[in-house]
Coordinates of C-alpha atoms in Angstrom, one line a residue:
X1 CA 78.6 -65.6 -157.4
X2 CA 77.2 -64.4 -154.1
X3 CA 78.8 -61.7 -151.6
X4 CA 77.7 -60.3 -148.4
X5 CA 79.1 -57.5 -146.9
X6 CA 78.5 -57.1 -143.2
X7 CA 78.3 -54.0 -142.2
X8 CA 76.8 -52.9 -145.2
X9 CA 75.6 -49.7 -143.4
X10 CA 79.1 -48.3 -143.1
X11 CA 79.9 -45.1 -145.3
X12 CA 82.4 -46.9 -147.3
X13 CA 80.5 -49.3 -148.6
X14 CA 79.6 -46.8 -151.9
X15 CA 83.5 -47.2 -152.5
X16 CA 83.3 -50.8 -151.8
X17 CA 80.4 -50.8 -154.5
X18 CA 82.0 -48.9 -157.3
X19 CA 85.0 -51.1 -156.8
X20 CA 82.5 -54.0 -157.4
X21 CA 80.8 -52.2 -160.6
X22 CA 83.9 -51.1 -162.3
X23 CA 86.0 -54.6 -162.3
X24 CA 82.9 -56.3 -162.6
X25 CA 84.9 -58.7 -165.1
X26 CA 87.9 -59.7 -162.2
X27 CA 84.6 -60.7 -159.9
X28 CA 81.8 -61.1 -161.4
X29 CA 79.1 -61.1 -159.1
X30 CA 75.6 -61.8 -159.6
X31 CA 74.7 -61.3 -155.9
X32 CA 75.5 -58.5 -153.2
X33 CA 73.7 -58.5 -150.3
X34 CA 74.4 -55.7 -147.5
X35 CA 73.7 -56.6 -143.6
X36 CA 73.8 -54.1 -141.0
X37 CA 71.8 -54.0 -138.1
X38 CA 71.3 -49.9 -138.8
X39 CA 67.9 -50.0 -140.8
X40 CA 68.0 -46.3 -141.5
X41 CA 71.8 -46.6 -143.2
X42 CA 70.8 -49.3 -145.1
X43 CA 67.8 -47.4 -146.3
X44 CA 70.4 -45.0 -147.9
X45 CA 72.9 -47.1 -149.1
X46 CA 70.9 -49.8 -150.6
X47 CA 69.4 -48.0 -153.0
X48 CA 72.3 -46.4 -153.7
X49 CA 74.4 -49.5 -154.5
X50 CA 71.6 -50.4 -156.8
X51 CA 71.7 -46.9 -158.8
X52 CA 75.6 -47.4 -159.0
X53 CA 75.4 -50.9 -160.3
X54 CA 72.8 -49.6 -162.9
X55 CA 75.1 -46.4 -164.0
X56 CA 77.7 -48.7 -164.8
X57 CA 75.5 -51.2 -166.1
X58 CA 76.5 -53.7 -163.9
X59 CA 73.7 -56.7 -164.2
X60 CA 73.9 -57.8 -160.4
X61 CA 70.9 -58.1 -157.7
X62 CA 71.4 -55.8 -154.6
X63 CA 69.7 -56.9 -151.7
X64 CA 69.8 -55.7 -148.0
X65 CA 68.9 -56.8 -144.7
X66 CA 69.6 -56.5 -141.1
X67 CA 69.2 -60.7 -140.5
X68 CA 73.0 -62.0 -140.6
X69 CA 71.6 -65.5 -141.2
X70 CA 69.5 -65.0 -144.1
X71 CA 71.7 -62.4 -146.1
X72 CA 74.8 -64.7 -145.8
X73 CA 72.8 -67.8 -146.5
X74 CA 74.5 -69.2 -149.9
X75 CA 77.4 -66.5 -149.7
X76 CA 80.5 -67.5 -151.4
X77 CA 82.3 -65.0 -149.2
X78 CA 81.4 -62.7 -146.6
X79 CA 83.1 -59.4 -146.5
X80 CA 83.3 -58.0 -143.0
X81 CA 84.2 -54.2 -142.4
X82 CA 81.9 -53.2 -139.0
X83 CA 82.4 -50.7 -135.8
X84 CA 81.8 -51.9 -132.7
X85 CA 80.4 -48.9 -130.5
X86 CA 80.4 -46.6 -133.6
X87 CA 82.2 -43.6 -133.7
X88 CA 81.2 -42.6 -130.5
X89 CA 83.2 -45.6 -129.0
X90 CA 86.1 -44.2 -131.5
X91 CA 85.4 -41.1 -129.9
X92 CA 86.8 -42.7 -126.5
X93 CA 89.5 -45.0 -128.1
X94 CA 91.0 -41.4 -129.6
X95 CA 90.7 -39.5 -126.0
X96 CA 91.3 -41.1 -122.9
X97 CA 94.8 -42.6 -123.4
X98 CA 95.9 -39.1 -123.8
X99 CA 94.9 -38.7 -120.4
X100 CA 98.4 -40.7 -119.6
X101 CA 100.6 -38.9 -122.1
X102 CA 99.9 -42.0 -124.5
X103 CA 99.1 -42.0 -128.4
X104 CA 94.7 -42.2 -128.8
X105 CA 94.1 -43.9 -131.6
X106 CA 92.0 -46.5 -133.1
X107 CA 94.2 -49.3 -133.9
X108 CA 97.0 -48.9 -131.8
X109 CA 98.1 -48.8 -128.2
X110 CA 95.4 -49.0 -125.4
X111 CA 92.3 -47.3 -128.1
X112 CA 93.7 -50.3 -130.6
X113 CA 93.7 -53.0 -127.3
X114 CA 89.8 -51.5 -126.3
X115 CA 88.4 -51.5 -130.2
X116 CA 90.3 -55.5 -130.6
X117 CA 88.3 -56.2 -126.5
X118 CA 84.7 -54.6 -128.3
X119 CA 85.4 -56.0 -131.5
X120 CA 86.5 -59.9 -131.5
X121 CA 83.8 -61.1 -129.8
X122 CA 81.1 -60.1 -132.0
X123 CA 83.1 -61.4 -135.1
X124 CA 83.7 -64.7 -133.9
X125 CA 79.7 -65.0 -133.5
X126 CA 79.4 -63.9 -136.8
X127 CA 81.8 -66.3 -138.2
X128 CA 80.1 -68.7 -136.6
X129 CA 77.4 -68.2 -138.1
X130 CA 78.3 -68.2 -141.4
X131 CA 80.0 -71.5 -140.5
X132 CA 77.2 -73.1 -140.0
X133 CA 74.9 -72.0 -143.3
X134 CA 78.2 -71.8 -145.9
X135 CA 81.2 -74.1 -144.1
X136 CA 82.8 -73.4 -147.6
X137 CA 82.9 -69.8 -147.7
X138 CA 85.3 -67.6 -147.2
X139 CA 85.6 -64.4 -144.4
X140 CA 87.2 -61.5 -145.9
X141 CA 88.2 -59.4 -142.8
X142 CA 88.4 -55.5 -143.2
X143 CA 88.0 -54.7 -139.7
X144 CA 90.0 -53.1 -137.3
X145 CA 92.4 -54.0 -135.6
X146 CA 92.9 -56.3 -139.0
X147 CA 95.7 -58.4 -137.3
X148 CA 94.4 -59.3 -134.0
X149 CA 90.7 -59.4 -135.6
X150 CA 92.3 -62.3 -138.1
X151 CA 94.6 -63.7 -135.8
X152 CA 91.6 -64.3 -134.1
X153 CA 89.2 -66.3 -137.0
X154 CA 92.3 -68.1 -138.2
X155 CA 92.9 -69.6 -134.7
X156 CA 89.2 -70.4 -134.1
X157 CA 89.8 -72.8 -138.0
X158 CA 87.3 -70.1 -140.1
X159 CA 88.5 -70.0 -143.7
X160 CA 89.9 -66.2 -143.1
X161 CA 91.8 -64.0 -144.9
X162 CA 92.8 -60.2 -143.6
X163 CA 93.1 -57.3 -145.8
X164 CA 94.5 -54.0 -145.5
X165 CA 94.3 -51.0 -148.1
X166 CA 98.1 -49.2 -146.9
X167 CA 99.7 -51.2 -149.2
X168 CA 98.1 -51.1 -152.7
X169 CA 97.8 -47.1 -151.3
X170 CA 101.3 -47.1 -151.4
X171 CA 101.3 -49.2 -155.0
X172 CA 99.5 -46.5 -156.7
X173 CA 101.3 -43.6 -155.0
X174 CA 104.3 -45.1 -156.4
X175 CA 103.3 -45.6 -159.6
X176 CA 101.7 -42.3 -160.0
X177 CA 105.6 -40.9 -158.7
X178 CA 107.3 -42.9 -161.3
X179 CA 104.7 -42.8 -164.4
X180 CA 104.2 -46.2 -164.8
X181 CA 100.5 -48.7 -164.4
X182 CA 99.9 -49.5 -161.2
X183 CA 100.3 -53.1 -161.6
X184 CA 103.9 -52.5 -162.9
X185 CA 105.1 -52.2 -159.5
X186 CA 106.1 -55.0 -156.8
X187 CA 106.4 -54.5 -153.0
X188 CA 108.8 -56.2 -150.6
X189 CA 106.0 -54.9 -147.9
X190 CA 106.6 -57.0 -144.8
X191 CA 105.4 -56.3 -140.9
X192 CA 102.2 -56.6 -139.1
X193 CA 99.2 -55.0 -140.0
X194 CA 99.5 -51.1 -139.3
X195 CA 103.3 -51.5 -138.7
X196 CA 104.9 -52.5 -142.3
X197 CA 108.0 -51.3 -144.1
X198 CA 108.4 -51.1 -148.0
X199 CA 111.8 -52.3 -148.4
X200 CA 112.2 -52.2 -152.3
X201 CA 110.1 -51.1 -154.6
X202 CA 110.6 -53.3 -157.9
X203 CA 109.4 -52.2 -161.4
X204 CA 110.7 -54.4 -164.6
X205 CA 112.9 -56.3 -162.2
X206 CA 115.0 -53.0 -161.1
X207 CA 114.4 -52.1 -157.4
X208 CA 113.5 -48.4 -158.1
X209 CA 113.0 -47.1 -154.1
X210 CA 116.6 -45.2 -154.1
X211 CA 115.4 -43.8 -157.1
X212 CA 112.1 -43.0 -155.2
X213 CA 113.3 -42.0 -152.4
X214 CA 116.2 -39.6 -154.1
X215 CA 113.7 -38.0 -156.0
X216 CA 110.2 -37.9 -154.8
X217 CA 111.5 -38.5 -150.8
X218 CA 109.6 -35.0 -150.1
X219 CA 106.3 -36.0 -151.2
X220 CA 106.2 -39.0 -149.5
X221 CA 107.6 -37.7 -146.3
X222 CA 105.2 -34.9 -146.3
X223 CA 102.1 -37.9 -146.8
X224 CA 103.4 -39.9 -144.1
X225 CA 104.3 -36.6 -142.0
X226 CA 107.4 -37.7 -140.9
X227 CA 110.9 -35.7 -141.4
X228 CA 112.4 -36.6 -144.9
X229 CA 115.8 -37.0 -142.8
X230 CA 114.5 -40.1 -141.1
X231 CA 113.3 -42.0 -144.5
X232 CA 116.5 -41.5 -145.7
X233 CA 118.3 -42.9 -142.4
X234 CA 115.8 -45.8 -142.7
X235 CA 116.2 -46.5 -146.6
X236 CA 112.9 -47.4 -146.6
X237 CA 109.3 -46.2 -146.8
X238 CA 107.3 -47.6 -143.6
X239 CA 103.7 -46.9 -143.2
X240 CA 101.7 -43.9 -141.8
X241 CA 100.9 -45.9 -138.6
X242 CA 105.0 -46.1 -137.8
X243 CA 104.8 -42.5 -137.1
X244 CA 103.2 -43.6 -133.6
X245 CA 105.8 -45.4 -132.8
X246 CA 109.0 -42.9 -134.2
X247 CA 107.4 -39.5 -133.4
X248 CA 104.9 -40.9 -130.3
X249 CA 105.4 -37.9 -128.4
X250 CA 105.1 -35.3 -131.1
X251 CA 101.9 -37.0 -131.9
X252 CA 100.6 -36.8 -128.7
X253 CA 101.3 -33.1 -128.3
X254 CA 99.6 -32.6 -131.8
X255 CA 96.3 -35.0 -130.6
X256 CA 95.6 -33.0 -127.4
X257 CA 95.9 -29.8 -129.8
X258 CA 92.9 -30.2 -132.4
X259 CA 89.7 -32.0 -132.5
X260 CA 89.9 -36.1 -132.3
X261 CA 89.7 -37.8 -135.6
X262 CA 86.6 -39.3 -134.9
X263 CA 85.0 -36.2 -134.4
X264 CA 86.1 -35.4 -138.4
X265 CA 84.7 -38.6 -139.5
X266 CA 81.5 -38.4 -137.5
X267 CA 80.5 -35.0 -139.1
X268 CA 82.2 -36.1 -142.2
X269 CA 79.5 -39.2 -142.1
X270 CA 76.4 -36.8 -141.3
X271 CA 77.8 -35.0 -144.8
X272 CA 78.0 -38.4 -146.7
X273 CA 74.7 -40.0 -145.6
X274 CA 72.7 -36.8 -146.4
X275 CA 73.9 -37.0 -149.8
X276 CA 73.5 -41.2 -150.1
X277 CA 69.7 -39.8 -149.6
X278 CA 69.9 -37.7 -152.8
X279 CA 67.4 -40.4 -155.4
X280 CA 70.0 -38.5 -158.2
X281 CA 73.0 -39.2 -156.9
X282 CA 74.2 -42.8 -159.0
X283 CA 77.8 -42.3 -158.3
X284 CA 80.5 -42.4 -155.4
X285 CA 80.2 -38.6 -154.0
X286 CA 84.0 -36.9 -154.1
X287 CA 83.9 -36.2 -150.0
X288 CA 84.1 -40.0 -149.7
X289 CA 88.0 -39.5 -150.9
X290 CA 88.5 -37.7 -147.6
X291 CA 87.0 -40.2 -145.1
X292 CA 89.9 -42.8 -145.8
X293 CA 90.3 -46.7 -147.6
X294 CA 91.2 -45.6 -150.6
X295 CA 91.8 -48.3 -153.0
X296 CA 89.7 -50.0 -150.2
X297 CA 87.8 -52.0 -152.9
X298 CA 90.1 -52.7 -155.5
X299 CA 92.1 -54.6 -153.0
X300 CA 88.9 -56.1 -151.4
X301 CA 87.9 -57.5 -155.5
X302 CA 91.3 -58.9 -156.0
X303 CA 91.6 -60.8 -153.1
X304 CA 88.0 -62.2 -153.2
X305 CA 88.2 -62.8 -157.0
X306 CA 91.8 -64.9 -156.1
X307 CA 89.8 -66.7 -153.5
X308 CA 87.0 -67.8 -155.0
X309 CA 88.5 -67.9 -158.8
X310 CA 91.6 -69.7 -157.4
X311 CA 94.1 -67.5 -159.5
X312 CA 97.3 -67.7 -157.4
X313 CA 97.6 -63.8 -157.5
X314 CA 100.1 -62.2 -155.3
X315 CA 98.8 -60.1 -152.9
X316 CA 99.8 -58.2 -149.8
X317 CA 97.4 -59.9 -147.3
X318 CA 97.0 -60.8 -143.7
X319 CA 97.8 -64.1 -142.9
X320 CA 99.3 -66.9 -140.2
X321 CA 103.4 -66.6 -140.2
X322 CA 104.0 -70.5 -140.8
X323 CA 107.9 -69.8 -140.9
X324 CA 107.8 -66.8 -143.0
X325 CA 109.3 -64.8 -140.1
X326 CA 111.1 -67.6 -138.2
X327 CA 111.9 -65.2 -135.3
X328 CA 107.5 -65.1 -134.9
X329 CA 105.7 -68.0 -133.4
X330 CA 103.5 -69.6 -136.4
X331 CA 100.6 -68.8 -135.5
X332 CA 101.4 -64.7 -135.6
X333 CA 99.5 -62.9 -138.3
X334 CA 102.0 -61.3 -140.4
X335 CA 101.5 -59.2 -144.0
X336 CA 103.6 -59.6 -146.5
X337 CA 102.6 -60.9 -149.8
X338 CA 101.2 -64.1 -150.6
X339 CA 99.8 -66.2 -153.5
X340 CA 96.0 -66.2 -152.4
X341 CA 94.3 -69.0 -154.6
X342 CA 91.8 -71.5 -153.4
X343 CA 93.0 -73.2 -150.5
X344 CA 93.6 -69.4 -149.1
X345 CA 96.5 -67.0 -148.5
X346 CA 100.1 -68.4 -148.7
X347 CA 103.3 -66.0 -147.9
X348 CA 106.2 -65.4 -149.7
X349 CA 109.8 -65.9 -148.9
X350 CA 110.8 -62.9 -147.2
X351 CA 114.5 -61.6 -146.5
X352 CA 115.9 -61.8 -143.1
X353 CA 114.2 -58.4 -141.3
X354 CA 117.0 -56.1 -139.7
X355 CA 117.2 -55.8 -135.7
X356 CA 115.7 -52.3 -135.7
X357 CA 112.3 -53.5 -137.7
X358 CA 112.1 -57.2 -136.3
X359 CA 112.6 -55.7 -132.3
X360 CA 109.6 -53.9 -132.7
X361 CA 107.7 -56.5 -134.9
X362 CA 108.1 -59.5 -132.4
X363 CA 107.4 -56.7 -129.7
X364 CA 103.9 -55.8 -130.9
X365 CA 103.3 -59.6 -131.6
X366 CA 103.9 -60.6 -128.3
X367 CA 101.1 -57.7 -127.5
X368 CA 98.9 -59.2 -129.9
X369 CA 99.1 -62.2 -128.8
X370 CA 98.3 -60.8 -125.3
X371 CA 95.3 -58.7 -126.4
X372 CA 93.6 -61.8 -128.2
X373 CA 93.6 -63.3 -124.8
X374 CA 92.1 -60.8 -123.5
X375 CA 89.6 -60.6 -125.9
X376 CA 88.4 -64.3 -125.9
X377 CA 89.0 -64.7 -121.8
X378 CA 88.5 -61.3 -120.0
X379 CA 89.6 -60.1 -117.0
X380 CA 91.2 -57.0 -115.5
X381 CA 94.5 -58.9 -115.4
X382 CA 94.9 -59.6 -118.8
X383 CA 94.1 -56.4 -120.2
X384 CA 97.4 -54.9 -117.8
X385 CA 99.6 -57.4 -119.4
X386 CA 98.4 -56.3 -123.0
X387 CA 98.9 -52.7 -122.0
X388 CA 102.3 -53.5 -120.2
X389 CA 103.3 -55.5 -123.3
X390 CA 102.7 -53.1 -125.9
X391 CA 105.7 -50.5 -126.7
X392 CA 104.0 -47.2 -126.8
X393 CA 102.5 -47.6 -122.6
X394 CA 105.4 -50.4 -121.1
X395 CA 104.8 -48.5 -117.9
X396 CA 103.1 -50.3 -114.9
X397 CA 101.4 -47.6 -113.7
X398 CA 100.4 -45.9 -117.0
X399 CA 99.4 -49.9 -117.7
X400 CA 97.6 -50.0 -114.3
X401 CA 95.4 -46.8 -115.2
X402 CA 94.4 -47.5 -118.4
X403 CA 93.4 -50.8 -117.6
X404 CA 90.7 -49.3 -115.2
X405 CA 90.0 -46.4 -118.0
X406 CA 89.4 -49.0 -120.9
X407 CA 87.0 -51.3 -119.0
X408 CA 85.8 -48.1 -117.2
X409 CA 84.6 -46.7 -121.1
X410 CA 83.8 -50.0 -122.6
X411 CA 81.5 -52.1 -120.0
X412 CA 78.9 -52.3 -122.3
X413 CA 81.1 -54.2 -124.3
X414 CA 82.4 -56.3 -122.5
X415 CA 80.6 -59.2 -121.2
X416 CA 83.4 -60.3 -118.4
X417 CA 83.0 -56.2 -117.2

């Protein structure tokens, strides 16, 4: 079994390997290749990979190389998790919305809509190009924004799935609240990439999230840093990202106070690759905890190994809606989970979503729907309806500005510009 990750080069990828050498049995590979066009990372983390894999005595070849078309030549499924523009480009997404009183960040709002303009583009060509040496294999999408980005490869017919690490973090959080294995506990996780909702939290056929929520509401509240008062108003747990959307101008406040989180990451990165340079090191270092994903590649083996092992595992994925949330159009990416076996990723039955989470769910759809065409068609126009569209700007004239801001900071990108 063959895998390629593109973007190899990323400081994640140690994770991403560990992952690989520990459940080594759930997917066994007997090929990684990493591809990134960033000779010098992959200098590092190559050799890296390969000490990992041999600490664990994990038998697989480890190859790198910055030619897409020969390292994904044979793949069985190609694992993408790249930055378009870097961090510098994150840099940007994090700052100049502020300028307009509205939420920087990488995923969401007009940073999300400029990182989905850089970044949909460039994955399309690579799918492509995998199409066309392995029509059969599958495109295992880790890159931000994970909705739009699969949206995106599913409309276009690539054999796509997207993945997301918020909810197996919130499996093992769980878990580790309530003593019990990881695996022992279900999620009725439903939403849209980066704006979910756990709704029950099942272990042994009991829904235990009152219980959770009763007892161990503090500790979540405090990871999510939202106010304990408003979980328990919600009866539910929703993800990190909501806090955007429930607390947008506390967050703001808090953003134009302290140094962007790209700035963290960058000089968290500088840390990491000096020590991926260390010929001793043959493990994952600690500081890698702190620079996000975790569980990143435990989710990444389970859903590959359901792919290409055709297991029927459930698993909270990205995926097209097909019905699952009649009030979407089909062809919304939703996640929730899904039996993922051969033929791909196929959603559950979910409940009928209350008002107050389905409002803002078919909201940000009808965004994303208006951000992929402006990613695939360009034009000045279509980024202002996006921006107009999407709940945290819905102002013409904030909309106006940071349409001319976004193409202003990312022409180089953009090939309509």
């Amino acid at each position: 079994m063959k895998l390629a990750v593109v973007g190899g080069g990323s400081t994640y990828t140690p994770e991403l390997i560990d992952g690989f050498a520990r459940l080594r049995d759930t997917l066994p590979l007997t090929e990684l290749v990493l591809i990134d066009p960033a000779a010098d990372r992959l200098e590092l983390i190559g050799p890296l990979a390969r000490r990992i894999f041999a600490r664990q005595g994990h038998p697989g070849r480890i190859t790198w190389t910055a030619d897409l078309d020969a390292g994904v030549d044979g793949a069985d499924a190609v694992l993408l998790q790249l930055r378009v523009g870097g961090q510098a480009a994150r840099e940007q997404d994090e700052t100049w919305p502020l300028e307009c009183g509205c939420v920087g960040q990488e995923t969401t709002g007009a940073g999300g809509l400029a990182k989905a303009l850089r970044t949909v583009p460039v994955v399309l060509d690579i799918a492509e190009r995998v199409r066309r040496r392995n029509p059969g294999a599958w495109i295992v999408d880790f890159t931000n924004p994970v909705g739009i980005v699969t949206r995106a490869l599913l409309t276009a017919g690539h054999r796509a799935v997207g993945l997301c690490n918020v909810a197996i973090g919130f499996q093992r959080k769980f878990a580790g609240h309530l003593g019990v294995a990881p695996e022992a506990v279900a999620l009725e996780h439903v939403g849209l990439n980066h704006l979910t909702w756990e709704r029950s939290v099942t272990v042994g056929g009991r829904d235990v999230l009152p219980r959770l929520l009763a007892e161990h509401g503090e500790a979540i509240a405090a990871d999510l840093r939202m106010p304990r008062g408003l979980l328990d108003r919600l009866g539910v747990v929703p993800s990190y990202y909501l806090r955007y959307f429930y607390q947008h101008d506390e967050v703001v406040k808090e953003l134009l106070s302290k140094p962007s989180r790209a700035a963290e990451v960058a000089a968290m990165e500088r840390q990491l690759l000096a020590l991926y340079g260390d010929p001793a090191l043959d493990e994952k270092p600690e500081l890698l905890g702190k620079r996000g994903g975790a569980f990143y590649s435990e989710a990444a083996v389970a859903l590959t190994s359901s792919l290409l092992r055709d297991t029927g595992d459930v698993q909270v994925v990205n995926a097209f809606n097909n019905g699952t949330l009649p009030f979407l159009p089909d062809d919304a990416v939703i996640e929730v989970p899904a039996a993922v076996d051969a033929r791909g990723a196929h959603p559950a039955p979910v409940r009928p979503l209350e008002p107050l989470f389905a409002g803002l769910v078919a909201g940000v759809t009808a965004y994303e729907h208006l951000a992929l065409e402006a990613a695939l068609k360009g034009g000045r126009d279509r980024v202002f309806e996006a921006l107009l569209a999407h709940p945290l700007i819905g102002q013409a004239a904030y909309a106006d500005r940071l349409a001319d801001e976004l193409i202003a900071h990312n022409r180089e990108h953009l090939a309509w510009a």
